[in-house]
Coordinates of C-alpha atoms and ligand atoms in Angstrom, one line a residue:
Chain D
X553 CA 0.0 0.0 0.0
X554 CA 1.2 3.5 -0.7
X555 CA 1.4 5.6 2.3
X556 CA 1.7 9.3 2.4
X557 CA 5.2 8.8 4.0
X558 CA 6.3 6.7 1.1
X559 CA 9.4 8.6 -0.3
X560 CA 8.7 7.4 -3.8
X561 CA 5.3 9.0 -3.7
X562 CA 5.5 12.5 -2.3
X563 CA 2.3 14.3 -1.5
X564 CA 1.3 17.9 -1.7
X565 CA -2.0 18.9 0.1
X566 CA -3.0 15.2 0.2
X567 CA -2.5 14.7 -3.5
X568 CA 0.2 12.3 -4.6
X569 CA 2.6 13.8 -7.1
X570 CA 5.5 12.5 -9.0
X571 CA 9.1 13.2 -8.0
X572 CA 11.1 15.4 -10.4
X573 CA 13.4 13.4 -12.6
X574 CA 17.1 14.0 -12.7
X575 CA 16.7 15.7 -16.0
X576 CA 14.0 18.0 -14.7
X577 CA 16.1 18.8 -11.6
X578 CA 19.0 19.6 -13.8
X579 CA 16.9 21.8 -16.1
X580 CA 15.6 23.7 -13.1
X581 CA 19.1 24.1 -11.7
X582 CA 20.4 25.4 -15.0
X583 CA 17.4 27.7 -15.2
X584 CA 16.6 26.8 -18.7
X585 CA 12.9 26.1 -18.0
X586 CA 10.8 28.8 -19.5
X587 CA 7.5 27.3 -18.6
X588 CA 8.1 24.5 -16.1
X589 CA 4.6 23.2 -16.2
X590 CA 5.1 22.2 -19.8
X591 CA 8.3 20.4 -19.1
X592 CA 7.0 18.3 -16.2
X593 CA 5.1 15.5 -17.9
X594 CA 3.6 13.8 -14.8
X595 CA 0.1 14.5 -13.6
X596 CA -0.9 14.8 -10.0
X597 CA -3.4 12.1 -9.2
X598 CA -5.2 11.8 -5.9
X599 CA -3.8 8.9 -3.9
X600 CA -7.2 7.2 -3.6
X601 CA -7.8 7.3 -7.3
X602 CA -4.3 5.9 -7.9
X603 CA -5.1 3.0 -5.6
X604 CA -8.3 2.3 -7.5
X605 CA -6.5 2.5 -10.8
X606 CA -3.8 0.1 -9.5
X607 CA -6.4 -2.3 -8.3
X608 CA -8.1 -2.3 -11.6
X609 CA -4.9 -2.6 -13.6
X610 CA -3.7 -5.6 -11.5
X611 CA -6.6 -7.6 -12.8
X612 CA -6.1 -6.8 -16.4
X613 CA -2.4 -6.6 -16.9
X614 CA -2.0 -7.4 -20.6
X615 CA 1.5 -8.4 -21.6
X616 CA 3.0 -7.8 -25.0
X617 CA 2.8 -10.8 -27.3
X618 CA 6.6 -11.1 -27.6
X619 CA 8.9 -14.0 -27.1
X620 CA 12.6 -14.0 -27.9
X621 CA 13.8 -17.6 -27.4
X622 CA 13.2 -20.9 -25.7
X623 CA 11.8 -19.3 -22.6
X624 CA 8.9 -18.1 -24.7
X625 CA 7.7 -21.8 -24.9
X626 CA 7.2 -21.8 -21.1
X627 CA 5.5 -18.4 -21.4
X628 CA 3.1 -20.0 -23.9
X629 CA 2.6 -22.9 -21.5
X630 CA 1.7 -20.4 -18.8
X631 CA -0.8 -18.8 -21.1
X632 CA -2.2 -22.1 -22.2
X633 CA -5.1 -23.9 -20.5
X634 CA -3.1 -25.9 -18.0
X635 CA -1.6 -23.0 -16.1
X636 CA -4.1 -20.5 -17.5
X637 CA -3.0 -16.9 -17.0
X638 CA -6.4 -15.7 -17.9
X639 CA -7.6 -16.5 -14.4
X640 CA -5.7 -13.3 -13.4
X641 CA -6.8 -11.2 -16.4
X642 CA -3.5 -11.7 -18.3
X643 CA -4.8 -13.8 -21.1
X644 CA -5.0 -10.9 -23.6
X645 CA -1.4 -10.8 -24.9
X646 CA -1.5 -7.8 -27.1
X647 CA 0.3 -7.9 -30.4
X648 CA 0.7 -4.2 -30.4
X649 CA 2.8 -2.4 -27.8
X650 CA 0.3 0.4 -27.7
X651 CA -2.4 -1.9 -26.2
X652 CA 0.0 -3.6 -23.7
X653 CA 0.7 -2.8 -20.1
X654 CA 4.2 -4.2 -20.1
X655 CA 6.3 -6.9 -21.4
X656 CA 7.7 -10.3 -20.5
X657 CA 11.2 -10.5 -21.9
X658 CA 11.3 -14.2 -22.5
X659 CA 14.7 -15.4 -23.7
X660 CA 18.0 -14.1 -24.8
X661 CA 18.1 -10.9 -26.8
X662 CA 20.5 -10.8 -29.7
X663 CA 22.3 -7.6 -30.4
X664 CA 20.4 -7.2 -33.7
X665 CA 17.2 -7.4 -31.7
X666 CA 18.2 -4.9 -29.0
X667 CA 17.1 -1.8 -30.8
X668 CA 13.7 -3.4 -31.4
X669 CA 13.3 -4.4 -27.8
X670 CA 14.0 -0.8 -26.7
X671 CA 11.6 0.5 -29.4
X672 CA 8.8 -1.9 -28.3
X673 CA 9.4 -0.9 -24.7
X674 CA 9.2 2.8 -25.5
X675 CA 6.0 2.3 -27.4
X676 CA 4.2 0.8 -24.5
X677 CA 2.2 3.6 -22.8
X678 CA 3.0 4.5 -19.2
X679 CA 2.7 3.0 -16.6
X680 CA 4.5 -0.1 -17.8
X681 CA 6.1 -3.1 -16.1
X682 CA 8.8 -5.4 -17.3
X683 CA 9.5 -9.0 -16.3
X684 CA 12.8 -10.5 -17.2
X685 CA 12.2 -14.2 -17.7
X686 CA 15.1 -16.7 -17.6
X687 CA 18.8 -16.5 -17.0
X688 CA 19.4 -15.1 -20.5
X689 CA 17.2 -12.1 -20.1
X690 CA 18.7 -11.5 -16.6
X691 CA 22.4 -11.9 -17.4
X692 CA 23.0 -13.4 -20.8
X693 CA 23.4 -16.9 -19.2
X694 CA 26.2 -18.9 -20.8
X695 CA 26.0 -16.9 -24.0
X696 CA 28.8 -14.5 -23.2
X697 CA 29.4 -14.2 -26.9
X698 CA 29.5 -11.6 -29.6
X699 CA 25.8 -11.6 -30.3
X700 CA 23.9 -11.6 -27.0
X701 CA 23.0 -8.7 -24.8
X702 CA 24.3 -9.4 -21.4
X703 CA 21.2 -8.8 -19.4
X704 CA 18.1 -7.0 -20.6
X705 CA 18.4 -4.5 -17.8
X706 CA 21.3 -2.9 -19.6
X707 CA 18.6 -1.8 -22.1
X708 CA 15.4 -1.2 -20.2
X709 CA 14.4 -0.9 -16.6
X710 CA 13.2 -4.3 -15.2
X711 CA 10.7 -4.8 -12.4
X712 CA 10.8 -8.5 -11.6
X713 CA 13.5 -11.1 -12.4
X714 CA 12.5 -14.8 -12.8
X715 CA 15.6 -17.0 -12.9
X716 CA 15.7 -20.4 -14.4
X717 CA 16.7 -22.0 -17.7
X718 CA 13.8 -21.9 -18.5
X719 CA 11.7 -21.1 -15.5
X720 CA 8.8 -23.4 -15.1
X721 CA 5.4 -21.9 -15.6
X722 CA 4.9 -22.0 -11.7
X723 CA 8.0 -19.8 -11.4
X724 CA 6.8 -17.3 -14.0
X725 CA 3.4 -17.3 -12.3
X726 CA 5.1 -16.4 -9.0
X727 CA 6.9 -13.6 -10.8
X728 CA 3.7 -12.4 -12.3
X729 CA 2.1 -12.4 -8.8
X730 CA 5.0 -10.2 -7.6
X731 CA 4.5 -8.0 -10.6
X732 CA 0.8 -7.8 -9.7
X733 CA 1.7 -6.6 -6.3
X734 CA 3.7 -3.8 -7.9
X735 CA 0.9 -3.0 -10.2
X736 CA -1.5 -2.7 -7.3
X737 CA 0.9 -0.2 -5.7
X738 CA 1.5 1.6 -9.0
X739 CA 5.1 1.0 -8.4
X740 CA 7.1 0.5 -11.6
X741 CA 10.9 0.5 -12.2
X742 CA 10.9 3.3 -14.7
X743 CA 9.1 5.6 -12.3
X744 CA 11.9 5.1 -9.8
X745 CA 14.9 5.6 -12.1
X746 CA 13.4 7.7 -14.9
X747 CA 16.1 6.6 -17.2
X748 CA 16.2 4.1 -20.0
X749 CA 19.6 2.5 -19.7
X750 CA 20.0 2.0 -23.4
X751 CA 19.3 5.8 -24.0
X752 CA 21.6 6.7 -21.1
X753 CA 24.4 4.6 -22.6
X754 CA 24.4 6.7 -25.7
X755 CA 24.0 9.9 -23.9
X756 CA 20.4 10.7 -24.9
Chain R
X1003 CA 38.9 -44.9 -51.7
X1004 CA 38.5 -47.9 -54.0
X1005 CA 37.7 -50.3 -51.1
X1006 CA 35.1 -47.9 -49.7
X1007 CA 33.4 -47.2 -53.0
X1008 CA 31.9 -50.7 -52.6
X1009 CA 29.8 -49.3 -49.7
X1010 CA 27.7 -46.9 -51.7
X1011 CA 24.6 -47.7 -53.6
X1012 CA 24.5 -48.6 -57.2
X1013 CA 23.0 -45.3 -58.2
X1014 CA 25.8 -43.4 -56.5
X1015 CA 28.3 -45.8 -58.1
X1016 CA 27.1 -44.7 -61.5
X1017 CA 27.3 -41.0 -60.3
X1018 CA 30.8 -41.7 -59.2
X1019 CA 31.7 -43.2 -62.6
X1020 CA 30.1 -40.4 -64.6
X1021 CA 31.8 -37.7 -62.7
X1022 CA 35.2 -39.5 -62.9
X1023 CA 34.7 -40.0 -66.6
X1024 CA 33.7 -36.4 -67.3
X1025 CA 36.1 -34.5 -65.1
X1026 CA 38.7 -37.1 -64.3
X1027 CA 42.0 -35.6 -63.1
X1028 CA 40.4 -32.1 -62.6
X1029 CA 38.6 -33.4 -59.5
X1030 CA 40.9 -33.1 -56.5
X1031 CA 39.7 -36.3 -54.8
X1032 CA 36.7 -38.2 -53.5
X1033 CA 35.7 -40.0 -50.4
X1034 CA 33.0 -42.2 -49.1
X1035 CA 31.8 -42.1 -45.5
X1036 CA 28.9 -44.2 -44.3
X1037 CA 27.5 -44.5 -47.8
X1038 CA 27.8 -40.8 -48.6
X1039 CA 29.8 -39.7 -51.6
X1040 CA 31.9 -36.6 -51.5
X1041 CA 34.0 -34.9 -54.2
X1042 CA 36.7 -32.4 -53.7
X1043 CA 36.4 -29.7 -56.4
X1044 CA 38.7 -26.8 -57.1
X1045 CA 37.0 -23.4 -57.0
X1046 CA 37.7 -22.8 -60.7
X1047 CA 35.8 -26.0 -61.7
X1048 CA 33.0 -25.6 -59.3
X1049 CA 30.4 -24.0 -61.6
X1050 CA 31.1 -26.4 -64.4
X1051 CA 30.8 -29.4 -62.1
X1052 CA 27.7 -28.1 -60.3
X1053 CA 26.1 -27.3 -63.7
X1054 CA 26.7 -30.9 -64.8
X1055 CA 25.4 -32.2 -61.5
X1056 CA 22.2 -30.1 -61.7
X1057 CA 21.3 -30.7 -65.4
X1058 CA 18.6 -33.3 -66.0
X1059 CA 20.7 -34.7 -68.9
X1060 CA 23.7 -34.7 -66.5
X1061 CA 23.3 -36.2 -63.0
X1062 CA 19.9 -34.6 -62.1
X1063 CA 20.8 -33.4 -58.6
X1064 CA 18.3 -30.7 -58.9
X1065 CA 18.0 -29.5 -55.3
X1066 CA 20.6 -27.6 -53.2
X1067 CA 20.2 -28.8 -49.7
X1068 CA 22.7 -26.4 -48.1
X1069 CA 25.9 -24.6 -48.7
X1070 CA 28.1 -23.8 -45.8
X1071 CA 31.7 -23.2 -44.7
X1072 CA 34.2 -24.7 -42.4
X1073 CA 37.4 -23.6 -40.8
X1074 CA 40.3 -26.0 -40.1
X1075 CA 43.2 -23.9 -38.7
X1076 CA 45.3 -27.1 -38.6
X1077 CA 45.3 -27.2 -42.4
X1078 CA 48.0 -24.7 -43.0
X1079 CA 47.7 -24.4 -46.8
X1080 CA 44.0 -24.3 -47.3
X1081 CA 42.2 -23.7 -43.9
X1082 CA 38.8 -23.1 -45.4
X1083 CA 36.3 -25.3 -47.0
X1084 CA 32.9 -24.8 -48.5
X1085 CA 30.6 -27.8 -48.5
X1086 CA 27.7 -28.0 -51.0
X1087 CA 25.1 -30.7 -50.4
X1088 CA 22.9 -31.7 -53.3
X1089 CA 19.9 -33.9 -53.5
X1090 CA 18.1 -35.5 -56.4
X1091 CA 14.4 -35.2 -56.0
X1092 CA 13.9 -37.9 -58.6
X1093 CA 16.1 -40.7 -57.1
X1094 CA 16.5 -39.4 -53.5
X1095 CA 20.3 -39.6 -53.9
X1096 CA 22.7 -37.2 -52.2
X1097 CA 26.0 -35.9 -53.4
X1098 CA 28.4 -33.6 -51.6
X1099 CA 30.9 -31.2 -53.2
X1100 CA 33.7 -29.7 -51.1
X1101 CA 35.8 -26.8 -52.2
X1102 CA 39.1 -26.3 -50.3
X1103 CA 40.2 -22.6 -50.1
X1104 CA 43.2 -20.6 -49.1
X1105 CA 42.9 -17.7 -46.7
X1106 CA 41.3 -14.8 -48.7
X1107 CA 40.7 -17.0 -51.8
X1108 CA 37.5 -16.2 -53.6
X1109 CA 35.1 -18.8 -55.1
X1110 CA 32.3 -18.4 -57.7
X1111 CA 28.7 -18.1 -56.6
X1112 CA 26.2 -20.8 -57.2
X1113 CA 23.2 -18.5 -56.8
X1114 CA 22.7 -18.3 -60.5
X1115 CA 22.2 -22.1 -60.6
X1116 CA 20.2 -22.4 -57.3
X1117 CA 18.6 -19.2 -56.0
X1118 CA 18.6 -20.9 -52.6
X1119 CA 22.4 -20.5 -52.5
X1120 CA 22.0 -16.7 -52.2
X1121 CA 21.3 -16.6 -48.4
X1122 CA 23.6 -19.6 -47.7
X1123 CA 26.5 -17.8 -49.4
X1124 CA 25.7 -14.6 -47.5
X1125 CA 25.9 -16.5 -44.2
X1126 CA 29.1 -18.3 -45.3
X1127 CA 30.7 -15.0 -46.1
X1128 CA 29.5 -13.4 -42.9
X1129 CA 30.6 -16.2 -40.7
X1130 CA 33.9 -17.2 -42.4
X1131 CA 34.9 -14.3 -44.6
X1132 CA 34.8 -16.4 -47.8
X1133 CA 34.0 -14.2 -50.7
X1134 CA 31.7 -15.3 -53.5
X1135 CA 32.4 -13.8 -56.8
X1136 CA 29.4 -12.7 -58.8
X1137 CA 27.0 -12.8 -55.8
X1138 CA 24.2 -10.3 -56.3
X1139 CA 23.9 -9.1 -52.7
X1140 CA 26.8 -10.1 -50.5
X1141 CA 25.8 -8.4 -47.2
X1142 CA 25.4 -9.6 -43.6
X1143 CA 22.5 -11.9 -43.0
X1144 CA 22.4 -12.7 -39.2
X1145 CA 24.5 -10.2 -37.4
X1146 CA 24.1 -6.4 -37.2
X1147 CA 25.0 -4.5 -40.3
X1148 CA 27.9 -2.8 -38.6
X1149 CA 29.3 -6.0 -37.1
X1150 CA 33.0 -6.5 -37.7
X1151 CA 34.8 -9.9 -38.0
X1152 CA 33.7 -13.3 -39.0
X1153 CA 32.5 -15.1 -35.8
X1154 CA 32.7 -18.8 -36.8
X1155 CA 36.4 -18.6 -37.6
X1156 CA 38.3 -20.5 -34.9
X1157 CA 40.4 -17.6 -34.0
X1158 CA 37.4 -15.4 -33.2
X1159 CA 37.1 -14.8 -29.5
X1160 CA 34.6 -17.0 -27.8
X1161 CA 33.8 -14.5 -25.2
X1162 CA 32.4 -11.0 -25.7
X1163 CA 34.0 -9.1 -28.4
X1164 CA 33.9 -5.5 -27.2
X1165 CA 33.3 -5.8 -23.5
X1166 CA 30.8 -4.0 -21.4
X1167 CA 27.2 -5.1 -21.2
X1168 CA 25.8 -3.4 -24.2
X1169 CA 28.2 -4.6 -26.9
X1170 CA 26.8 -2.5 -29.6
X1171 CA 26.3 1.2 -30.4
X1172 CA 22.7 1.9 -30.4
X1173 CA 23.1 5.4 -31.6
X1174 CA 20.8 6.1 -34.5
X1175 CA 19.1 2.8 -34.1
X1176 CA 16.6 3.5 -31.3
Ligands
SF4_817 S1 17.2 -19.0 -20.0 FE1 17.5 -21.0 -20.9 S2 15.5 -21.5 -21.7 FE2 15.5 -19.3 -21.4 S3 16.1 -18.4 -23.3 FE3 18.0 -18.7 -22.1 S4 18.7 -20.7 -22.8 FE4 16.6 -20.5 -23.4

């Protein structure tokens, strides 16, 4: 539960507001903000409404229909009738990032795929949650080679890590439960860091 | 060779005979392994041999199964080898042609005979650095366009190439 004392969610007059990002702080310090209200993209949402939204979202968290490698097979098994993600409102895997609430990065990401992963992530509307599934998405696994990204969190902010090679559907399910807790609290990794590592690495 | 040629089927024996008869000493050698027939061909002769293998009035190996490369660093003179696997759809026979190559030596493309060779040759060039003369579009197939090096060569580092966790420059790509 979000409490008014939660440092991640500062409140002004009982209304929860977003913390200024590093960029915004820097812009304010440099004084190059002509009309600050236009440069701060967040909206102040009353805490109660945020709770309600989080509750609703946690029962209809739609992942992006997106599998990278062998782990995706287990993700499909989780979506299938035996493990049945649809019991938790996650059955609608959206084929368009614009309709998704987040992504399950299932499998190793090749370097050629990396720009696409970042692009898909950026196209998902805020708030968005990312689950890194399997050792490959977490750290590159044994593929310390020329063509594999060594951990997807070097590209995009990750909320929940599910280790395993591949994780069984039960493990993914537990990861999704942890994710749902975060969704309920409207707590997502990007909100905390406000940087996309892939963009930071090239100085954007 | 002559003792092992007994192991192959009669159809392949006739293929063996025809190829020996037509090209004779120009073929660099042949071998039989578990009933599979392989010929070693010099790159200059490859197109001629392959055309004869494909033609219906020749041997009728009408399908290119795959074309790939190999790197044997222990062979000092000719460390590279391109293998071409052919199938005959009519008789279900298989024939392999191998082309030994020196470092940096070019070989002719087979993509005019079998369009399927196009991507196979792109991959072989990308992974081993073997150039195919006359190929219509010799660009990288699997790795990133700005990738450098030929990763399936034995001297290519097994572990990460550049270091760091993002081993690529995403500038302009995202
Ligand atoms: S963690 Fe294992 S199962 Fe999952 S993508 Fe990597 S190699 Fe495949």
